[in-house]
Amino acid sequence: MYLARCVLLSLLVATSAASPQHDIISRQNGGTGYSVKQPPLTTPWTDKVGTEPWPEYPRPQLQRPKWQNLNGVWSYQNASNLDAVQTPPFGQQLGRKVLVPSCLESGLSGIQDSFTLYSWFSNTFKVSSDWKNQKIILNFDAVDYEATVFVNGKKAGFHRGGYFRFSLDITQHVKLGQENELLVFVHDPTDYGDAVIPIGKQTLRPSHIFYTPCSGIWQTVWLEAVPQNHITKLDLDANMDGRVNVTVHTSAANATSNVMVTIHEDGKVLKTHSGPSNRPFQFSVESPDLWSPDSPKLYNVTVQLGNDKVQSYTGFRTITKGKVDGVVRPLLNGEFVFMFGTLDQGYWPDGLHTPPTKEAMIYDLKVLKSLGFNMVRKHIKVETELFYQACDELGLLVIQDMPSLRPSQSKTNPVDCSSSPILPNAEQQNEFSRQLDLLIDQFKSFPSIATWVIYNEGWGQITDYFPEIELTKRVKQLDPTRLVDSVTGWYDHGVGDFSDNHHYANPQCGTPFYSINSSPYDETRIGFQGEFGGVGNNVSIEHLWNNQAAIDTINQTYEIDETIESWNYRSHLLLGELADQVKRFACSGGVWTQTTDVEGEVNGLMTYDRRLKRVDEDQWKKDIQALYDAAAARSNATTSTP
């Protein structure tokens, strides 16, 4: 009887996975004009998005004057399968309108469908004749998950990876001064079938801590004009001693040209230095003001290669670890920094992965900063580069997670009903490693990023051997200037800079006690509370994700406090426990869960719509300051490198 029931359930799951896709396909021709679909919950910025979203220059560390934003209302239609890419709908009017950038599953997209596995996006653009004799680069800041791009009927390129920028040289396909057709095919399997890809908390079947997915073009699309030989990427690191490490990557990757780097402040040139392109070189600036959360000083940088001149910025700071009074600590500019922040999911009820506006995105960060947090853990998601620029400017350290592979899911054998975790095969693991490289390469020049996280709570982590050993070496090779938290939470095999504990609600930070799934504190590494807190407080329907399935999971929250007053009381006790562990043991930082509610989770400092703050601000400021005071009291000894 049990065996038959197991087989039947497997068949039902397979059927339910396929049916929604068929429903979406049958509706693909509905509607012709763009309008916001009513999401289950709005924010104060929902009505401010309009039809020209995200007008800001999207690449703050490599800026050029000649660029063109392609965000706005595009045409869209669903496709039936992966073979559709072989027959592009050139010159055809697609049936629906979509806002770019956005997630197809969001209200702001104007689509708000589910199971959008295969999609076509279409737009037209004109390029000024002023761009003649220059290369024309088409930039996509993020498309989830695979994108095949066509310009004027010709394939211009392909990219895989839902969180990272890619650029295409489309010069040969573009007609200056005329309408050009841009067609993009997107395939996003999320966790459909046997797919094992970096998805973070996305799932096609949202439930409590796993959320509505994001498919499609969800970050800015834009054009720029560049010289024939041009700068493609800047690697900038400036340390506390004033030493600047630079690599100027160019389109002539196998050639070496002279580049000029200038550090300046308020119109005053502090240093000019020339060096070779495509090779690392160094120079020094005398007595710079250092970057820290208390004083987030940034310096402007100009880089010139022939006729190509770009603007950037950097901050002088050094992130290391060392022993303070015999305890291994994270060090910022040679001093113990107690890193305390929130688990920051980066989800929005109206835009999902895409914040409605830059103002909205920065609002979250300003709330954290105003309460006294000096750090944010960007949780298994990657943001637009403007997010990290804001952290640089506000003075918020960033612990940056690699988006996890298929999280915490298992498959059932229909024959014997045995269960086994869904883990990557060799090819999928190699792809995870490649995209980890993309994460480091794209974001390693932002001063605020202090730590890279490879695995979260064992999600997608192979345990019959330990891939984090080689991955940690690889991350250190790509970026030797930061710390690596190889495994935040479970399945710790002694690798990386942190001994990281997850426990709800009470902390167990650098202590001689721990619980199931976590590991004993390792005194050779930094004692850290990667997640704790998580206490919840239910609210009225106007602040909830109005989806009954999500509402039904609210009681899965680690703890529910019936009033905001009791929620603040419990938070006060837990923060006090953490402070006590800082005083008594080897706790060097922590991550409170979380910045905001998300769908069926109600444990945020703010509700999901950002309209209600739960925090007693005076209490939280005092409790957070008490953590820093406790850490400072442990920091009076000489610091040494372990």
XYZ file of C-alpha atoms in Angstrom:
642
model
C 0.000 0.000 0.000
C 2.798 2.423 0.946
C 4.742 1.616 -2.235
C 1.727 2.225 -4.446
C 1.003 5.510 -2.705
C 4.619 6.616 -3.181
C 4.504 5.894 -6.928
C 1.187 7.731 -7.241
C 2.570 10.792 -5.444
C 5.589 10.834 -7.749
C 3.321 10.784 -10.782
C 1.195 13.586 -9.359
C 4.256 15.741 -8.734
C 5.485 15.178 -12.289
C 2.066 16.073 -13.682
C 1.741 19.229 -11.600
C 5.179 20.330 -12.761
C 4.161 20.203 -16.401
C 0.618 21.559 -16.241
C 1.305 25.216 -15.322
C 3.652 25.545 -18.308
C 0.827 24.489 -20.635
C -1.492 27.041 -19.035
C 1.003 29.853 -19.624
C 1.512 28.897 -23.264
C -2.240 28.941 -23.890
C -2.439 32.495 -22.532
C 0.516 33.944 -24.400
C -1.540 36.152 -26.716
C -3.589 37.846 -24.029
C -3.240 41.632 -23.796
C -1.340 44.103 -25.967
C -0.508 47.173 -23.827
C 1.756 47.374 -20.804
C 0.295 47.950 -17.376
C 1.369 46.924 -13.897
C -0.353 43.751 -12.744
C -1.672 43.897 -9.191
C 0.912 42.061 -7.078
C -0.023 40.331 -3.817
C 1.516 43.324 -2.025
C 2.815 46.738 -3.069
C 5.475 49.099 -1.717
C 5.556 52.906 -1.434
C 7.540 52.918 -4.699
C 5.282 50.697 -6.842
C 3.486 53.631 -8.419
C 6.724 55.549 -9.019
C 8.298 53.053 -11.426
C 6.646 54.254 -14.637
C 7.752 53.033 -18.066
C 11.367 54.218 -17.942
C 12.729 52.271 -14.967
C 16.265 52.375 -13.628
C 17.558 55.354 -15.666
C 20.818 55.500 -13.664
C 24.191 54.687 -15.221
C 24.515 51.061 -14.169
C 28.296 50.467 -13.954
C 29.699 52.868 -11.338
C 33.294 51.617 -11.420
C 33.773 51.960 -15.173
C 31.818 54.923 -16.507
C 31.816 56.428 -19.999
C 29.941 59.467 -21.334
C 28.548 57.821 -24.487
C 25.821 55.388 -23.492
C 22.165 54.678 -24.182
C 19.667 53.099 -21.802
C 17.391 50.473 -23.399
C 15.166 49.955 -20.356
C 11.452 50.415 -20.877
C 8.481 48.633 -22.412
C 9.493 45.734 -24.655
C 7.398 43.100 -26.422
C 7.129 39.603 -25.007
C 5.756 36.170 -25.718
C 6.084 32.806 -24.067
C 7.762 29.979 -25.989
C 6.928 26.294 -25.796
C 10.357 24.708 -25.416
C 14.106 25.071 -25.905
C 13.864 24.292 -29.625
C 12.055 27.596 -30.142
C 15.427 29.351 -30.255
C 15.998 27.719 -33.644
C 13.098 29.670 -35.196
C 13.343 33.261 -33.942
C 10.267 35.442 -34.605
C 12.177 38.056 -36.605
C 10.099 41.035 -37.699
C 7.036 39.814 -35.837
C 4.897 41.629 -33.306
C 5.064 39.702 -30.049
C 1.751 39.398 -28.260
C 2.341 41.073 -24.900
C 4.170 44.017 -23.351
C 6.752 43.641 -20.611
C 8.731 46.114 -18.539
C 12.514 45.714 -18.740
C 14.171 45.272 -16.328
C 11.815 43.120 -14.272
C 11.077 39.546 -13.294
C 8.388 37.944 -15.446
C 6.739 36.599 -12.306
C 6.411 40.086 -10.783
C 3.551 42.538 -10.939
C 5.846 45.287 -12.240
C 6.700 43.204 -15.305
C 3.127 43.460 -16.585
C 3.222 39.679 -17.107
C 3.099 38.105 -13.607
C 3.026 34.547 -14.909
C 4.489 31.391 -13.397
C 6.564 28.626 -14.996
C 8.011 31.059 -17.543
C 10.653 28.575 -18.631
C 11.059 29.841 -22.222
C 10.535 33.418 -23.333
C 11.066 35.833 -26.220
C 11.817 39.521 -25.650
C 11.832 42.066 -28.473
C 12.740 45.728 -28.766
C 14.008 48.229 -31.335
C 16.656 50.900 -30.936
C 18.432 53.594 -32.917
C 22.120 54.386 -32.716
C 23.313 57.904 -33.402
C 25.542 58.475 -36.418
C 27.887 60.175 -33.922
C 28.931 56.651 -32.924
C 30.416 56.017 -36.356
C 33.911 54.457 -36.396
C 33.471 53.230 -32.821
C 32.592 49.832 -31.471
C 29.048 49.456 -30.185
C 28.751 47.307 -27.077
C 25.450 45.852 -25.901
C 25.395 45.240 -22.136
C 22.996 43.070 -20.158
C 23.505 43.476 -16.420
C 21.616 40.271 -15.543
C 19.352 37.831 -17.374
C 18.014 34.773 -15.588
C 19.104 32.239 -16.701
C 20.327 31.644 -20.278
C 20.153 34.342 -22.937
C 20.550 34.021 -26.700
C 20.755 37.455 -28.328
C 19.941 38.390 -31.945
C 20.468 41.792 -33.582
C 18.884 42.474 -36.956
C 18.375 38.795 -37.622
C 21.905 37.716 -36.719
C 22.963 35.828 -33.604
C 25.098 38.193 -31.527
C 25.901 35.974 -28.552
C 24.915 33.619 -25.758
C 25.304 33.824 -21.978
C 24.594 31.464 -19.097
C 24.284 32.647 -15.488
C 21.360 34.523 -13.965
C 23.237 37.018 -11.791
C 26.078 38.402 -13.883
C 26.750 41.034 -16.531
C 27.662 40.109 -20.075
C 28.638 42.344 -22.985
C 28.417 41.779 -26.735
C 30.189 43.618 -29.533
C 27.325 44.198 -31.973
C 29.091 46.702 -34.237
C 28.858 44.543 -37.350
C 25.108 43.984 -36.869
C 24.019 47.591 -36.238
C 22.699 50.093 -38.773
C 23.541 53.633 -37.708
C 20.661 56.091 -37.726
C 18.078 53.362 -38.454
C 15.774 51.130 -36.447
C 17.530 48.000 -35.220
C 15.729 44.883 -34.012
C 16.877 43.321 -30.741
C 15.526 39.856 -29.984
C 16.396 37.852 -26.864
C 15.494 34.239 -26.108
C 15.601 33.372 -22.401
C 15.548 29.917 -20.869
C 15.152 29.721 -17.088
C 14.587 26.237 -15.658
C 14.897 27.340 -11.995
C 14.314 23.994 -10.184
C 12.243 22.346 -12.901
C 12.934 18.661 -13.565
C 16.579 17.717 -13.150
C 17.932 21.274 -13.352
C 20.659 22.020 -10.783
C 21.783 25.610 -11.287
C 22.600 28.600 -9.036
C 19.184 29.881 -7.970
C 19.475 30.982 -4.339
C 15.998 30.955 -2.806
C 14.056 30.743 -6.058
C 11.653 27.857 -6.583
C 8.790 27.115 -8.952
C 6.754 26.001 -5.923
C 7.209 28.739 -3.296
C 6.861 27.703 0.334
C 7.922 29.625 3.432
C 11.709 30.165 3.166
C 11.771 29.533 -0.607
C 10.284 32.225 -2.789
C 8.706 33.133 -6.122
C 11.379 32.871 -8.847
C 12.687 35.555 -11.167
C 12.899 34.852 -14.892
C 13.922 37.096 -17.741
C 15.819 40.374 -18.106
C 15.866 41.640 -14.536
C 18.660 44.221 -14.628
C 19.468 47.119 -16.941
C 20.091 46.714 -20.697
C 22.237 49.397 -22.306
C 24.501 50.395 -25.182
C 27.829 52.194 -25.133
C 30.248 53.499 -27.751
C 33.932 52.668 -27.286
C 37.177 53.024 -29.282
C 38.549 50.054 -31.200
C 40.958 49.278 -28.358
C 39.089 49.961 -25.138
C 39.001 49.137 -21.457
C 36.783 46.159 -20.680
C 37.298 45.797 -16.921
C 39.172 47.423 -14.023
C 40.541 45.495 -11.083
C 41.235 48.018 -8.317
C 42.392 47.369 -4.780
C 43.742 50.099 -2.503
C 45.056 49.100 0.914
C 45.602 50.826 4.244
C 49.263 51.559 3.432
C 48.266 53.617 0.389
C 49.302 50.936 -2.075
C 47.082 50.716 -5.161
C 46.954 47.459 -7.130
C 45.583 47.838 -10.651
C 44.870 45.634 -13.647
C 43.377 47.382 -16.670
C 41.838 44.749 -18.929
C 41.352 45.720 -22.574
C 39.699 44.426 -25.727
C 43.199 43.727 -27.106
C 43.744 41.123 -24.405
C 46.930 39.718 -25.918
C 48.582 43.093 -26.447
C 50.145 45.546 -24.033
C 49.536 49.293 -24.187
C 50.323 52.143 -21.846
C 47.540 53.198 -19.482
C 47.410 56.234 -17.210
C 45.751 56.030 -13.772
C 44.951 59.156 -11.775
C 43.712 59.287 -8.171
C 41.979 62.550 -7.359
C 39.799 64.187 -4.729
C 37.653 67.307 -5.126
C 39.506 68.280 -8.299
C 42.919 67.822 -6.698
C 45.236 65.239 -8.258
C 46.815 63.046 -5.578
C 48.726 60.678 -7.834
C 49.206 59.901 -11.515
C 50.881 56.690 -12.589
C 51.359 54.897 -15.905
C 51.545 51.149 -16.366
C 50.912 48.321 -18.840
C 47.445 47.141 -19.838
C 46.391 43.540 -19.190
C 49.027 43.154 -16.473
C 48.902 43.977 -12.766
C 50.920 46.952 -11.585
C 51.199 48.933 -8.353
C 51.840 52.438 -7.078
C 51.371 54.295 -3.801
C 49.405 57.290 -2.556
C 50.831 59.045 0.471
C 48.747 59.053 3.687
C 45.246 58.473 2.260
C 42.186 58.694 4.477
C 41.063 55.116 5.103
C 37.662 53.625 4.316
C 35.671 52.131 7.188
C 32.011 51.951 8.259
C 32.659 54.918 10.554
C 34.350 56.934 7.794
C 33.510 55.615 4.305
C 36.031 57.739 2.417
C 36.176 57.169 -1.349
C 38.546 58.587 -3.974
C 37.816 59.227 -7.634
C 39.886 57.368 -10.222
C 40.396 58.204 -13.907
C 41.921 55.643 -16.264
C 42.998 56.452 -19.816
C 43.965 54.054 -22.599
C 44.605 55.959 -25.835
C 41.288 57.605 -26.721
C 39.356 55.653 -24.096
C 38.878 57.482 -20.808
C 36.789 56.020 -17.990
C 35.823 57.166 -14.500
C 35.926 54.946 -11.424
C 36.531 55.129 -7.684
C 38.166 53.214 -4.848
C 38.557 53.195 -1.086
C 41.739 52.523 0.862
C 41.251 49.684 3.339
C 42.775 46.326 4.261
C 40.738 43.278 5.282
C 42.647 40.462 6.986
C 42.461 38.244 10.049
C 44.758 38.136 13.052
C 44.982 37.189 16.701
C 43.811 39.698 19.274
C 44.470 38.587 22.846
C 44.881 35.048 21.533
C 41.581 34.960 19.570
C 41.452 34.933 15.761
C 39.524 38.014 14.649
C 38.509 39.744 11.412
C 40.619 42.880 11.010
C 39.805 46.062 9.135
C 42.819 48.306 8.664
C 44.676 46.227 11.231
C 42.039 46.474 13.969
C 39.385 44.031 15.154
C 36.084 44.897 13.514
C 32.980 43.312 15.016
C 30.859 42.743 11.909
C 27.167 42.930 12.706
C 24.429 43.048 10.087
C 21.279 41.481 8.763
C 20.496 38.619 6.462
C 19.508 40.683 3.442
C 17.383 38.713 0.974
C 16.898 41.545 -1.518
C 13.308 40.603 -2.426
C 10.488 43.011 -3.204
C 6.745 42.195 -3.370
C 6.239 44.294 -6.506
C 9.514 43.508 -8.302
C 10.799 40.284 -6.674
C 14.542 40.343 -7.498
C 14.324 43.803 -9.071
C 13.813 46.671 -6.608
C 11.176 49.085 -7.911
C 13.659 51.998 -7.876
C 17.189 52.835 -6.774
C 15.651 54.969 -4.014
C 13.771 51.938 -2.701
C 16.876 49.757 -2.768
C 18.942 52.298 -0.843
C 16.114 52.863 1.662
C 16.723 49.389 3.102
C 20.441 50.108 3.503
C 19.796 53.491 5.138
C 17.453 51.884 7.675
C 20.174 49.404 8.623
C 22.817 52.090 8.858
C 20.603 54.331 11.001
C 20.130 51.519 13.541
C 23.884 51.054 13.853
C 24.514 47.969 11.727
C 27.925 48.093 10.049
C 27.441 45.139 7.734
C 24.935 43.407 5.485
C 25.018 39.783 4.412
C 23.745 39.625 0.839
C 22.038 36.272 1.072
C 22.481 33.888 -1.885
C 21.595 36.652 -4.323
C 23.627 39.182 -6.317
C 22.471 42.770 -6.731
C 22.989 45.486 -9.311
C 26.383 47.156 -8.971
C 24.584 50.278 -7.720
C 23.784 48.344 -4.532
C 27.476 47.827 -3.757
C 28.241 51.438 -4.638
C 25.631 52.462 -2.065
C 27.289 50.211 0.540
C 30.638 51.818 -0.331
C 29.168 55.297 0.137
C 27.145 54.575 3.292
C 29.840 52.543 5.014
C 28.332 49.059 5.163
C 30.603 46.034 4.965
C 29.217 43.305 2.707
C 29.366 39.574 3.221
C 28.564 38.356 -0.294
C 27.088 34.897 -0.801
C 27.430 32.865 -3.949
C 23.857 31.980 -5.019
C 23.358 28.393 -3.992
C 22.551 25.456 -6.190
C 19.189 23.743 -5.806
C 18.580 24.212 -2.088
C 17.584 21.607 0.442
C 15.566 19.427 -1.940
C 15.448 15.673 -2.354
C 14.109 13.215 -4.897
C 12.155 10.045 -4.172
C 12.805 6.727 -5.861
C 9.327 5.583 -7.043
C 10.304 1.921 -6.679
C 11.443 1.758 -3.074
C 10.468 5.263 -1.895
C 14.022 5.946 -0.759
C 14.990 9.611 -0.634
C 18.252 11.196 -1.759
C 19.362 14.839 -1.975
C 19.390 16.606 -5.329
C 23.071 17.404 -5.829
C 25.100 18.522 -8.855
C 26.735 16.074 -11.208
C 30.262 16.783 -12.418
C 29.116 19.083 -15.235
C 26.778 21.050 -12.963
C 29.468 21.382 -10.302
C 31.896 22.736 -12.901
C 29.287 25.291 -13.952
C 28.816 26.359 -10.328
C 32.574 26.837 -10.073
C 32.651 28.879 -13.292
C 29.906 31.178 -12.042
C 31.676 31.571 -8.702
C 34.592 32.924 -10.743
C 32.194 35.360 -12.445
C 30.999 36.626 -9.066
C 34.515 37.331 -7.823
C 35.729 38.851 -11.100
C 32.800 41.241 -11.484
C 32.539 42.538 -7.925
C 36.001 42.309 -6.353
C 36.791 46.011 -6.789
C 34.021 47.259 -4.464
C 35.696 48.357 -1.207
C 32.732 47.408 0.992
C 32.861 43.693 0.167
C 34.726 42.057 3.051
C 33.947 38.348 2.718
C 32.956 35.828 0.059
C 30.636 32.945 1.012
C 30.776 29.758 -1.079
C 28.136 27.461 0.464
C 25.091 28.206 2.604
C 23.769 25.489 4.934
C 24.865 22.650 2.693
C 22.585 23.677 -0.188
C 24.056 22.080 -3.285
C 27.163 21.115 -1.305
C 28.591 17.724 -2.197
C 29.606 15.872 0.966
C 31.107 12.593 -0.251
C 34.099 14.732 -1.088
C 34.744 18.348 -0.111
C 34.685 20.688 -3.155
C 34.921 23.729 -0.870
C 38.610 22.937 -0.320
C 39.557 23.614 -3.944
C 36.930 26.337 -4.338
C 38.357 28.224 -1.361
C 41.827 28.045 -2.898
C 40.380 29.322 -6.158
C 38.617 32.278 -4.499
C 41.803 33.185 -2.616
C 43.690 33.045 -5.910
C 41.190 35.310 -7.684
C 40.976 37.699 -4.732
C 43.651 37.454 -2.032
C 42.459 40.718 -0.441
C 39.396 39.359 1.363
C 38.251 36.687 3.779
C 36.409 33.544 2.687
C 33.554 31.936 4.607
C 33.678 28.599 2.824
C 30.669 27.082 4.579
C 28.225 29.278 6.460
C 26.197 26.953 8.622
C 26.316 23.205 8.163
C 28.847 20.618 6.919
C 31.995 22.424 8.019
C 35.170 20.551 7.116
C 37.649 23.017 8.541
C 38.156 25.123 5.422
C 38.194 28.912 5.100
C 38.571 31.794 7.523
C 35.389 31.334 9.592
C 34.000 28.869 12.095
C 30.424 29.806 11.311
C 27.408 28.758 13.381
C 23.720 28.994 12.427
C 21.145 28.645 15.183
C 17.627 29.964 15.765
C 16.692 31.826 17.750
C 19.574 31.894 20.270
C 23.167 32.542 19.165
C 26.033 30.066 19.681
C 28.877 32.303 18.551
C 32.431 31.150 19.212
C 31.116 29.205 22.203
C 31.873 25.772 23.716
C 28.294 24.692 22.929
C 26.582 24.015 19.602
C 23.586 22.164 18.144
C 22.755 19.677 15.407
C 23.998 20.569 11.889
C 26.414 23.167 13.252
C 29.991 22.339 14.217
C 32.046 22.947 17.353
C 33.854 26.261 17.436
C 37.285 25.972 15.807
C 39.694 28.269 17.628
C 42.017 28.416 14.597
C 39.371 30.388 12.706
C 37.052 33.360 13.273
C 34.090 32.557 15.531
C 31.012 33.883 13.779
C 27.223 33.700 14.080
C 26.222 33.418 10.427
C 22.486 33.444 11.239
C 20.401 33.805 14.401
C 17.313 35.613 15.667
C 14.535 34.942 13.210
C 11.785 35.702 15.711
C 8.530 36.498 13.973
C 5.556 38.749 14.491
C 2.428 38.364 12.402
C 0.774 41.494 11.047
C -2.508 42.523 9.465
C -3.274 41.532 5.899
C -2.418 44.938 4.416
C 1.264 44.265 5.233
C 1.297 40.578 4.203
C 2.078 38.861 0.917
C -1.565 38.189 0.097
C -1.158 34.623 -1.046
C -2.978 32.020 0.996
C -0.352 29.327 0.514
C 2.281 31.709 1.891
C 0.053 32.844 4.762
C -0.510 29.201 5.703
C 3.256 28.777 6.281
C 3.690 31.720 8.649
C 3.596 29.431 11.675
C 6.681 27.650 10.349
C 8.636 30.705 11.549
C 11.169 29.732 14.233
C 9.228 31.643 16.880
C 6.124 33.827 16.753
C 5.746 36.767 19.138
C 2.173 37.958 19.409
C 2.868 41.682 19.727
C 5.515 44.065 18.450
C 6.354 44.833 22.085
C 7.041 41.158 22.816
C 9.008 40.894 19.546
C 11.263 43.749 20.647
C 11.612 42.208 24.110
C 12.690 38.850 22.655
C 15.066 40.609 20.251
C 16.596 42.505 23.182
C 17.215 39.247 25.061
C 18.814 37.571 22.034
C 21.065 40.543 21.297
C 22.007 40.511 24.970
C 22.950 36.831 24.686
C 25.176 37.644 21.736
C 26.846 40.458 23.676
C 27.469 38.064 26.550
C 29.126 35.615 24.144
C 31.337 38.420 22.856
C 32.440 39.133 26.448
C 32.884 35.513 27.538
C 33.948 33.584 24.476
C 35.270 34.198 20.944
C 32.404 35.771 19.044
C 33.571 38.130 16.270
C 30.313 39.044 14.562
C 26.813 38.016 13.678
C 23.963 38.113 11.186
C 20.420 38.833 12.386
C 17.572 37.294 10.381
C 16.459 39.523 8.686
C 16.073 42.943 7.013
C 12.465 42.496 5.891
C 9.711 39.935 5.795
C 9.595 37.886 2.587
C 6.407 36.198 1.361
C 5.525 33.670 4.109
C 8.275 34.822 6.475
C 7.364 37.472 9.058
C 10.655 37.898 10.926
C 11.965 41.124 9.398
C 12.964 44.384 11.007
C 10.394 45.723 8.549
C 7.348 44.211 6.874
C 7.702 43.040 3.265
C 6.088 46.229 1.952
C 8.544 48.403 3.977
C 5.601 50.359 5.396
C 5.942 49.128 8.984
C 9.088 48.991 11.120
C 8.927 46.562 14.006
C 12.052 47.870 15.684
C 12.044 49.959 18.826
C 14.774 52.153 17.372
C 16.223 53.445 20.658
C 16.410 49.931 22.088
C 18.008 48.455 18.970
C 20.590 51.227 18.730
C 21.610 50.645 22.349
C 21.740 46.855 21.936
C 23.827 47.073 18.775
C 26.196 49.586 20.356
C 26.554 47.212 23.311
C 27.915 44.593 20.910
C 30.559 46.988 19.619
C 31.433 48.045 23.169
C 31.850 44.429 24.245
C 34.085 43.764 21.240
C 36.149 46.884 21.949
C 36.709 45.714 25.523
C 38.248 42.533 24.100
C 40.513 44.454 21.709
C 43.056 46.098 23.983
C 45.799 43.570 23.346
C 48.393 43.563 20.576
C 47.189 42.221 17.245
C 49.233 39.563 15.484
C 48.884 37.637 12.263
C 48.162 33.935 12.893
